[in-house]
Structures are given as structure tokens and as C-alpha cells.
mmCIF file with all atom_site columns, C-alpha atoms in Angstrom:
data_model
loop_
_atom_site.group_PDB
_atom_site.id
_atom_site.type_symbol
_atom_site.label_atom_id
_atom_site.label_alt_id
_atom_site.label_comp_id
_atom_site.label_asym_id
_atom_site.label_entity_id
_atom_site.label_seq_id
_atom_site.pdbx_PDB_ins_code
_atom_site.Cartn_x
_atom_site.Cartn_y
_atom_site.Cartn_z
_atom_site.occupancy
_atom_site.B_iso_or_equiv
_atom_site.pdbx_formal_charge
_atom_site.auth_seq_id
_atom_site.auth_comp_id
_atom_site.auth_asym_id
_atom_site.auth_atom_id
_atom_site.pdbx_PDB_model_num
ATOM 1   C CA . MET A 1 1   ? 0.000   0.000  0.000   1.00 51.00 ? 321 MET A CA 1
ATOM 2   C CA . ARG A 1 2   ? 2.956   2.331  0.585   1.00 54.00 ? 322 ARG A CA 1
ATOM 3   C CA . LEU A 1 3   ? 4.027   1.720  -3.014  1.00 50.00 ? 323 LEU A CA 1
ATOM 4   C CA . ILE A 1 4   ? 1.106   3.702  -4.469  1.00 59.00 ? 324 ILE A CA 1
ATOM 5   C CA . PRO A 1 5   ? 2.232   7.160  -3.248  1.00 52.00 ? 325 PRO A CA 1
ATOM 6   C CA . VAL A 1 6   ? 5.755   6.442  -4.514  1.00 49.00 ? 326 VAL A CA 1
ATOM 7   C CA . LEU A 1 7   ? 4.412   5.446  -7.913  1.00 51.00 ? 327 LEU A CA 1
ATOM 8   C CA . LEU A 1 8   ? 2.203   8.520  -8.080  1.00 52.00 ? 328 LEU A CA 1
ATOM 9   C CA . LEU A 1 9   ? 5.165   10.711 -7.200  1.00 49.00 ? 329 LEU A CA 1
ATOM 10  C CA . PHE A 1 10  ? 7.187   8.992  -9.931  1.00 51.00 ? 330 PHE A CA 1
ATOM 11  C CA . LEU A 1 11  ? 4.359   9.533  -12.412 1.00 52.00 ? 331 LEU A CA 1
ATOM 12  C CA . LEU A 1 12  ? 4.064   13.175 -11.433 1.00 51.00 ? 332 LEU A CA 1
ATOM 13  C CA . ALA A 1 13  ? 7.804   13.798 -11.677 1.00 52.00 ? 333 ALA A CA 1
ATOM 14  C CA . PHE A 1 14  ? 8.166   12.395 -15.167 1.00 53.00 ? 334 PHE A CA 1
ATOM 15  C CA . SER A 1 15  ? 4.933   13.606 -16.705 1.00 55.00 ? 335 SER A CA 1
ATOM 16  C CA . CYS A 1 16  ? 4.763   17.182 -15.494 1.00 52.00 ? 336 CYS A CA 1
ATOM 17  C CA . GLY A 1 17  ? 7.864   18.725 -16.970 1.00 51.00 ? 337 GLY A CA 1
ATOM 18  C CA . ALA A 1 18  ? 5.572   21.222 -18.677 1.00 45.00 ? 338 ALA A CA 1
ATOM 19  C CA . PRO A 1 19  ? 5.433   24.880 -17.667 1.00 46.00 ? 339 PRO A CA 1
ATOM 20  C CA . SER A 1 20  ? 3.212   25.790 -14.774 1.00 45.00 ? 340 SER A CA 1
ATOM 21  C CA . GLY A 1 21  ? 2.514   28.642 -12.438 1.00 44.00 ? 341 GLY A CA 1
ATOM 22  C CA . ASP A 1 22  ? 4.807   31.666 -12.565 1.00 43.00 ? 342 ASP A CA 1
ATOM 23  C CA . ASN A 1 23  ? 7.409   29.848 -14.672 1.00 45.00 ? 343 ASN A CA 1
ATOM 24  C CA . ALA A 1 24  ? 5.010   29.309 -17.556 1.00 46.00 ? 344 ALA A CA 1
ATOM 25  C CA . PRO A 1 25  ? 5.541   31.381 -20.662 1.00 46.00 ? 345 PRO A CA 1
ATOM 26  C CA . ALA A 1 26  ? 2.900   34.017 -21.180 1.00 44.00 ? 346 ALA A CA 1
ATOM 27  C CA . ALA A 1 27  ? 1.664   34.691 -24.683 1.00 42.00 ? 347 ALA A CA 1
ATOM 28  C CA . GLU A 1 28  ? 2.044   38.437 -24.104 1.00 42.00 ? 348 GLU A CA 1
ATOM 29  C CA . GLU A 1 29  ? 5.751   38.058 -23.347 1.00 46.00 ? 349 GLU A CA 1
ATOM 30  C CA . ASP A 1 30  ? 6.475   36.200 -26.558 1.00 50.00 ? 350 ASP A CA 1
ATOM 31  C CA . THR A 1 31  ? 7.506   38.642 -29.242 1.00 43.00 ? 351 THR A CA 1
ATOM 32  C CA . GLY A 1 32  ? 7.403   36.108 -32.069 1.00 56.00 ? 352 GLY A CA 1
ATOM 33  C CA . THR A 1 33  ? 4.233   35.125 -33.795 1.00 65.00 ? 353 THR A CA 1
ATOM 34  C CA . PHE A 1 34  ? 3.172   31.581 -34.482 1.00 81.00 ? 354 PHE A CA 1
ATOM 35  C CA . GLN A 1 35  ? 0.640   30.446 -36.995 1.00 83.00 ? 355 GLN A CA 1
ATOM 36  C CA . ALA A 1 36  ? -0.272  26.770 -37.004 1.00 86.00 ? 356 ALA A CA 1
ATOM 37  C CA . ALA A 1 37  ? -0.158  25.153 -40.427 1.00 88.00 ? 357 ALA A CA 1
ATOM 38  C CA . ARG A 1 38  ? -1.168  21.765 -41.774 1.00 89.00 ? 358 ARG A CA 1
ATOM 39  C CA . VAL A 1 39  ? 1.746   19.535 -42.702 1.00 90.00 ? 359 VAL A CA 1
ATOM 40  C CA . ASN A 1 40  ? 0.824   16.129 -44.113 1.00 91.00 ? 360 ASN A CA 1
ATOM 41  C CA . GLY A 1 41  ? -2.651  16.434 -42.604 1.00 89.00 ? 361 GLY A CA 1
ATOM 42  C CA . LYS A 1 42  ? -1.452  17.379 -39.107 1.00 92.00 ? 362 LYS A CA 1
ATOM 43  C CA . TRP A 1 43  ? -1.403  20.760 -37.413 1.00 92.00 ? 363 TRP A CA 1
ATOM 44  C CA . THR A 1 44  ? 1.912   22.149 -36.232 1.00 93.00 ? 364 THR A CA 1
ATOM 45  C CA . ALA A 1 45  ? 1.935   23.305 -32.620 1.00 92.00 ? 365 ALA A CA 1
ATOM 46  C CA . ASP A 1 46  ? 3.609   26.253 -30.942 1.00 92.00 ? 366 ASP A CA 1
ATOM 47  C CA . PRO A 1 47  ? 6.265   25.367 -28.327 1.00 92.00 ? 367 PRO A CA 1
ATOM 48  C CA . SER A 1 48  ? 3.994   25.906 -25.294 1.00 91.00 ? 368 SER A CA 1
ATOM 49  C CA . THR A 1 49  ? 1.165   23.804 -26.701 1.00 93.00 ? 369 THR A CA 1
ATOM 50  C CA . ALA A 1 50  ? 3.588   21.149 -27.911 1.00 94.00 ? 370 ALA A CA 1
ATOM 51  C CA . GLU A 1 51  ? 5.120   20.883 -24.454 1.00 95.00 ? 371 GLU A CA 1
ATOM 52  C CA . GLU A 1 52  ? 1.712   20.510 -22.813 1.00 95.00 ? 372 GLU A CA 1
ATOM 53  C CA . LEU A 1 53  ? 0.491   17.979 -25.373 1.00 96.00 ? 373 LEU A CA 1
ATOM 54  C CA . ARG A 1 54  ? 3.648   15.916 -24.803 1.00 96.00 ? 374 ARG A CA 1
ATOM 55  C CA . GLY A 1 55  ? 3.131   16.151 -21.045 1.00 96.00 ? 375 GLY A CA 1
ATOM 56  C CA . LEU A 1 56  ? -0.516  15.122 -21.423 1.00 97.00 ? 376 LEU A CA 1
ATOM 57  C CA . HIS A 1 57  ? 0.454   12.213 -23.678 1.00 97.00 ? 377 HIS A CA 1
ATOM 58  C CA . TYR A 1 58  ? 3.118   10.916 -21.283 1.00 97.00 ? 378 TYR A CA 1
ATOM 59  C CA . THR A 1 59  ? 0.914   11.385 -18.223 1.00 97.00 ? 379 THR A CA 1
ATOM 60  C CA . ILE A 1 60  ? -1.754  9.212  -19.828 1.00 97.00 ? 380 ILE A CA 1
ATOM 61  C CA . GLU A 1 61  ? 0.770   6.672  -21.079 1.00 96.00 ? 381 GLU A CA 1
ATOM 62  C CA . ASN A 1 62  ? 2.552   6.379  -17.717 1.00 95.00 ? 382 ASN A CA 1
ATOM 63  C CA . PHE A 1 63  ? -0.653  6.045  -15.719 1.00 95.00 ? 383 PHE A CA 1
ATOM 64  C CA . THR A 1 64  ? -1.965  3.415  -18.127 1.00 94.00 ? 384 THR A CA 1
ATOM 65  C CA . LEU A 1 65  ? 1.236   1.394  -17.735 1.00 92.00 ? 385 LEU A CA 1
ATOM 66  C CA . LEU A 1 66  ? 1.142   1.719  -13.944 1.00 89.00 ? 386 LEU A CA 1
ATOM 67  C CA . ASN A 1 67  ? -2.519  0.774  -13.929 1.00 86.00 ? 387 ASN A CA 1
ATOM 68  C CA . LYS A 1 68  ? -1.744  -2.457 -15.783 1.00 84.00 ? 388 LYS A CA 1
ATOM 69  C CA . LYS A 1 69  ? 0.280   -3.487 -12.734 1.00 79.00 ? 389 LYS A CA 1
ATOM 70  C CA . LYS A 1 70  ? -3.030  -3.478 -10.786 1.00 73.00 ? 390 LYS A CA 1
ATOM 71  C CA . PHE A 1 71  ? -2.101  -0.678 -8.414  1.00 69.00 ? 391 PHE A CA 1
ATOM 72  C CA . GLU A 1 72  ? -5.430  0.933  -9.131  1.00 74.00 ? 392 GLU A CA 1
ATOM 73  C CA . ASN A 1 73  ? -7.543  2.547  -6.468  1.00 86.00 ? 393 ASN A CA 1
ATOM 74  C CA . LEU A 1 74  ? -9.827  5.559  -6.294  1.00 89.00 ? 394 LEU A CA 1
ATOM 75  C CA . LYS A 1 75  ? -7.158  7.837  -4.847  1.00 92.00 ? 395 LYS A CA 1
ATOM 76  C CA . ALA A 1 76  ? -4.833  7.045  -7.758  1.00 92.00 ? 396 ALA A CA 1
ATOM 77  C CA . TYR A 1 77  ? -7.590  7.813  -10.259 1.00 93.00 ? 397 TYR A CA 1
ATOM 78  C CA . GLU A 1 78  ? -8.376  11.085 -8.458  1.00 94.00 ? 398 GLU A CA 1
ATOM 79  C CA . GLU A 1 79  ? -4.729  12.172 -8.614  1.00 94.00 ? 399 GLU A CA 1
ATOM 80  C CA . PHE A 1 80  ? -4.589  11.207 -12.282 1.00 95.00 ? 400 PHE A CA 1
ATOM 81  C CA . ALA A 1 81  ? -7.713  13.291 -12.967 1.00 96.00 ? 401 ALA A CA 1
ATOM 82  C CA . LEU A 1 82  ? -6.064  16.260 -11.247 1.00 97.00 ? 402 LEU A CA 1
ATOM 83  C CA . LEU A 1 83  ? -2.962  15.913 -13.435 1.00 97.00 ? 403 LEU A CA 1
ATOM 84  C CA . LEU A 1 84  ? -5.079  15.738 -16.582 1.00 97.00 ? 404 LEU A CA 1
ATOM 85  C CA . ARG A 1 85  ? -7.135  18.748 -15.530 1.00 97.00 ? 405 ARG A CA 1
ATOM 86  C CA . ASN A 1 86  ? -3.936  20.746 -14.972 1.00 97.00 ? 406 ASN A CA 1
ATOM 87  C CA . HIS A 1 87  ? -2.626  19.850 -18.446 1.00 97.00 ? 407 HIS A CA 1
ATOM 88  C CA . VAL A 1 88  ? -5.897  20.839 -20.108 1.00 97.00 ? 408 VAL A CA 1
ATOM 89  C CA . ASP A 1 89  ? -6.018  24.128 -18.179 1.00 96.00 ? 409 ASP A CA 1
ATOM 90  C CA . ARG A 1 90  ? -2.464  24.986 -19.251 1.00 96.00 ? 410 ARG A CA 1
ATOM 91  C CA . ILE A 1 91  ? -3.257  24.126 -22.882 1.00 95.00 ? 411 ILE A CA 1
ATOM 92  C CA . ASN A 1 92  ? -6.255  26.460 -22.712 1.00 93.00 ? 412 ASN A CA 1
ATOM 93  C CA . LYS A 1 93  ? -4.211  29.219 -21.130 1.00 94.00 ? 413 LYS A CA 1
ATOM 94  C CA . TYR A 1 94  ? -0.917  29.143 -23.038 1.00 92.00 ? 414 TYR A CA 1
ATOM 95  C CA . ASN A 1 95  ? -1.677  27.899 -26.545 1.00 90.00 ? 415 ASN A CA 1
ATOM 96  C CA . ARG A 1 96  ? -0.964  30.133 -29.517 1.00 90.00 ? 416 ARG A CA 1
ATOM 97  C CA . LEU A 1 97  ? -2.158  27.852 -32.293 1.00 90.00 ? 417 LEU A CA 1
ATOM 98  C CA . GLY A 1 98  ? -4.292  30.239 -34.265 1.00 89.00 ? 418 GLY A CA 1
ATOM 99  C CA . LYS A 1 99  ? -8.049  30.198 -34.548 1.00 91.00 ? 419 LYS A CA 1
ATOM 100 C CA . GLU A 1 100 ? -8.704  27.140 -36.743 1.00 92.00 ? 420 GLU A CA 1
ATOM 101 C CA . ALA A 1 101 ? -6.121  24.827 -35.130 1.00 92.00 ? 421 ALA A CA 1
ATOM 102 C CA . GLU A 1 102 ? -7.186  25.976 -31.655 1.00 93.00 ? 422 GLU A CA 1
ATOM 103 C CA . GLN A 1 103 ? -10.861 25.293 -32.355 1.00 94.00 ? 423 GLN A CA 1
ATOM 104 C CA . GLU A 1 104 ? -10.042 21.823 -33.623 1.00 94.00 ? 424 GLU A CA 1
ATOM 105 C CA . LEU A 1 105 ? -7.932  21.082 -30.542 1.00 95.00 ? 425 LEU A CA 1
ATOM 106 C CA . PHE A 1 106 ? -10.641 22.341 -28.197 1.00 95.00 ? 426 PHE A CA 1
ATOM 107 C CA . LEU A 1 107 ? -13.182 20.116 -29.949 1.00 96.00 ? 427 LEU A CA 1
ATOM 108 C CA . ARG A 1 108 ? -10.851 17.168 -29.302 1.00 95.00 ? 428 ARG A CA 1
ATOM 109 C CA . LEU A 1 109 ? -10.354 18.177 -25.672 1.00 96.00 ? 429 LEU A CA 1
ATOM 110 C CA . GLU A 1 110 ? -14.089 18.455 -24.867 1.00 97.00 ? 430 GLU A CA 1
ATOM 111 C CA . PRO A 1 111 ? -14.648 14.673 -24.565 1.00 97.00 ? 431 PRO A CA 1
ATOM 112 C CA . LEU A 1 112 ? -11.441 14.459 -22.514 1.00 97.00 ? 432 LEU A CA 1
ATOM 113 C CA . LYS A 1 113 ? -12.817 17.008 -20.033 1.00 96.00 ? 433 LYS A CA 1
ATOM 114 C CA . LYS A 1 114 ? -15.948 14.889 -19.597 1.00 96.00 ? 434 LYS A CA 1
ATOM 115 C CA . GLU A 1 115 ? -13.888 11.751 -19.000 1.00 96.00 ? 435 GLU A CA 1
ATOM 116 C CA . ILE A 1 116 ? -11.718 13.564 -16.450 1.00 96.00 ? 436 ILE A CA 1
ATOM 117 C CA . GLU A 1 117 ? -14.833 14.068 -14.339 1.00 95.00 ? 437 GLU A CA 1
ATOM 118 C CA . VAL A 1 118 ? -15.727 10.373 -14.654 1.00 95.00 ? 438 VAL A CA 1
ATOM 119 C CA . ILE A 1 119 ? -12.250 9.067  -13.897 1.00 94.00 ? 439 ILE A CA 1
ATOM 120 C CA . GLY A 1 120 ? -12.020 11.206 -10.759 1.00 90.00 ? 440 GLY A CA 1
ATOM 121 C CA . GLY A 1 121 ? -15.414 9.919  -9.572  1.00 89.00 ? 441 GLY A CA 1
ATOM 122 C CA . SER A 1 122 ? -16.385 7.323  -7.007  1.00 88.00 ? 442 SER A CA 1
ATOM 123 C CA . SER A 1 123 ? -16.298 4.074  -9.004  1.00 91.00 ? 443 SER A CA 1
ATOM 124 C CA . VAL A 1 124 ? -13.169 2.124  -9.870  1.00 90.00 ? 444 VAL A CA 1
ATOM 125 C CA . GLU A 1 125 ? -15.060 0.260  -12.605 1.00 92.00 ? 445 GLU A CA 1
ATOM 126 C CA . GLN A 1 126 ? -16.228 3.522  -14.249 1.00 94.00 ? 446 GLN A CA 1
ATOM 127 C CA . SER A 1 127 ? -12.710 4.940  -13.902 1.00 93.00 ? 447 SER A CA 1
ATOM 128 C CA . ARG A 1 128 ? -11.259 1.869  -15.596 1.00 92.00 ? 448 ARG A CA 1
ATOM 129 C CA . ILE A 1 129 ? -13.653 2.309  -18.544 1.00 95.00 ? 449 ILE A CA 1
ATOM 130 C CA . SER A 1 130 ? -12.915 6.031  -18.655 1.00 96.00 ? 450 SER A CA 1
ATOM 131 C CA . LEU A 1 131 ? -9.161  5.368  -18.850 1.00 96.00 ? 451 LEU A CA 1
ATOM 132 C CA . LYS A 1 132 ? -9.713  3.380  -22.045 1.00 96.00 ? 452 LYS A CA 1
ATOM 133 C CA . LYS A 1 133 ? -11.760 6.242  -23.484 1.00 97.00 ? 453 LYS A CA 1
ATOM 134 C CA . ILE A 1 134 ? -9.071  8.762  -22.495 1.00 97.00 ? 454 ILE A CA 1
ATOM 135 C CA . ASN A 1 135 ? -6.442  6.716  -24.330 1.00 97.00 ? 455 ASN A CA 1
ATOM 136 C CA . GLY A 1 136 ? -8.647  6.755  -27.437 1.00 97.00 ? 456 GLY A CA 1
ATOM 137 C CA . ILE A 1 137 ? -9.168  10.507 -27.203 1.00 97.00 ? 457 ILE A CA 1
ATOM 138 C CA . MET A 1 138 ? -5.422  11.076 -26.854 1.00 97.00 ? 458 MET A CA 1
ATOM 139 C CA . ASN A 1 139 ? -4.769  8.881  -29.886 1.00 96.00 ? 459 ASN A CA 1
ATOM 140 C CA . GLY A 1 140 ? -7.079  11.174 -31.849 1.00 95.00 ? 460 GLY A CA 1
ATOM 141 C CA . ILE A 1 141 ? -5.174  14.246 -30.671 1.00 95.00 ? 461 ILE A CA 1
ATOM 142 C CA . ASP A 1 142 ? -1.848  12.579 -31.476 1.00 94.00 ? 462 ASP A CA 1
ATOM 143 C CA . SER A 1 143 ? -3.048  11.865 -35.003 1.00 93.00 ? 463 SER A CA 1
ATOM 144 C CA . LEU A 1 144 ? -3.999  15.511 -35.553 1.00 92.00 ? 464 LEU A CA 1
ATOM 145 C CA . TYR A 1 145 ? -1.041  17.497 -34.155 1.00 90.00 ? 465 TYR A CA 1
ATOM 146 C CA . ILE A 1 146 ? 2.717   17.517 -34.668 1.00 90.00 ? 466 ILE A CA 1
ATOM 147 C CA . TYR A 1 147 ? 4.426   18.189 -31.391 1.00 83.00 ? 467 TYR A CA 1
#
């Protein structure tokens, strides 16, 4: 039982290398402009968005791998939901994709937001199902953006 907090700390340390808080880059401070473009059917991403999408991807991947080891419990799912919520909030706050690419990303993130609420809920079985859905949603985002 003492292994779960250690694993969550490990997950947090390796998946949250993305900017947060006062250290996060602000769009106003950036003097360069970025315009997302389609390259081979995928949108390019600005550095801040790319960093958050990578962090989101690895957070989901790491938790899924840890979950396969059967360390699952409601507290772990709640912490995972918090990590996901933080990534989504930072994507919303710091992205500079441009209108069309941003709208498409936000459309892809909407189902993820709904699943975050489910996975942080009060049922391990529902959280387990939600984790599979979250992996599918992330695969869709991965197939649409270059980061």
C-alpha cells in the first residue's frame, strides 16, 4: 500500500515537466508570432502547446502502464484526474495555435474534459472504462497534431 504514493510521485515527476505557475511562458511576453499550419494532414503546434500535449500524452501513457500493474484505487484515479485537468487548463491558457487549429484542438479536448470528471469519480469500474476512453481521445489528438 505504501508503493502507491511512490508510484504517483514517480508519475508526477516524469509527466509534469511542462510549464506551470509563474514559470510558464505568457503569450504576451512572446515577441514572435506563431501560426499553425497543416503539414501532411497534421497541425503544427507552438512550443507551449507542444510541451503541454507531450506532457498530457506521457501522463496518460505512464498512468496506463502503472494501472496495468493493478495498483489501481480511487485515490490514484483522483490524482490522475487532477494531473489531466492541470494539463488541459495549461493548454487552454498558453496555446498560440491560431483560430482554426485551436478550435479543432478544443473540440478534441471536450470529450477528454468529460472523462476527467468520470475518472475522478467514485467508481473504480467507471474509472477503468474512462481510462480506455481517455487513451482513445489522446490517440485522436496525437493523429492531428505535430508536437
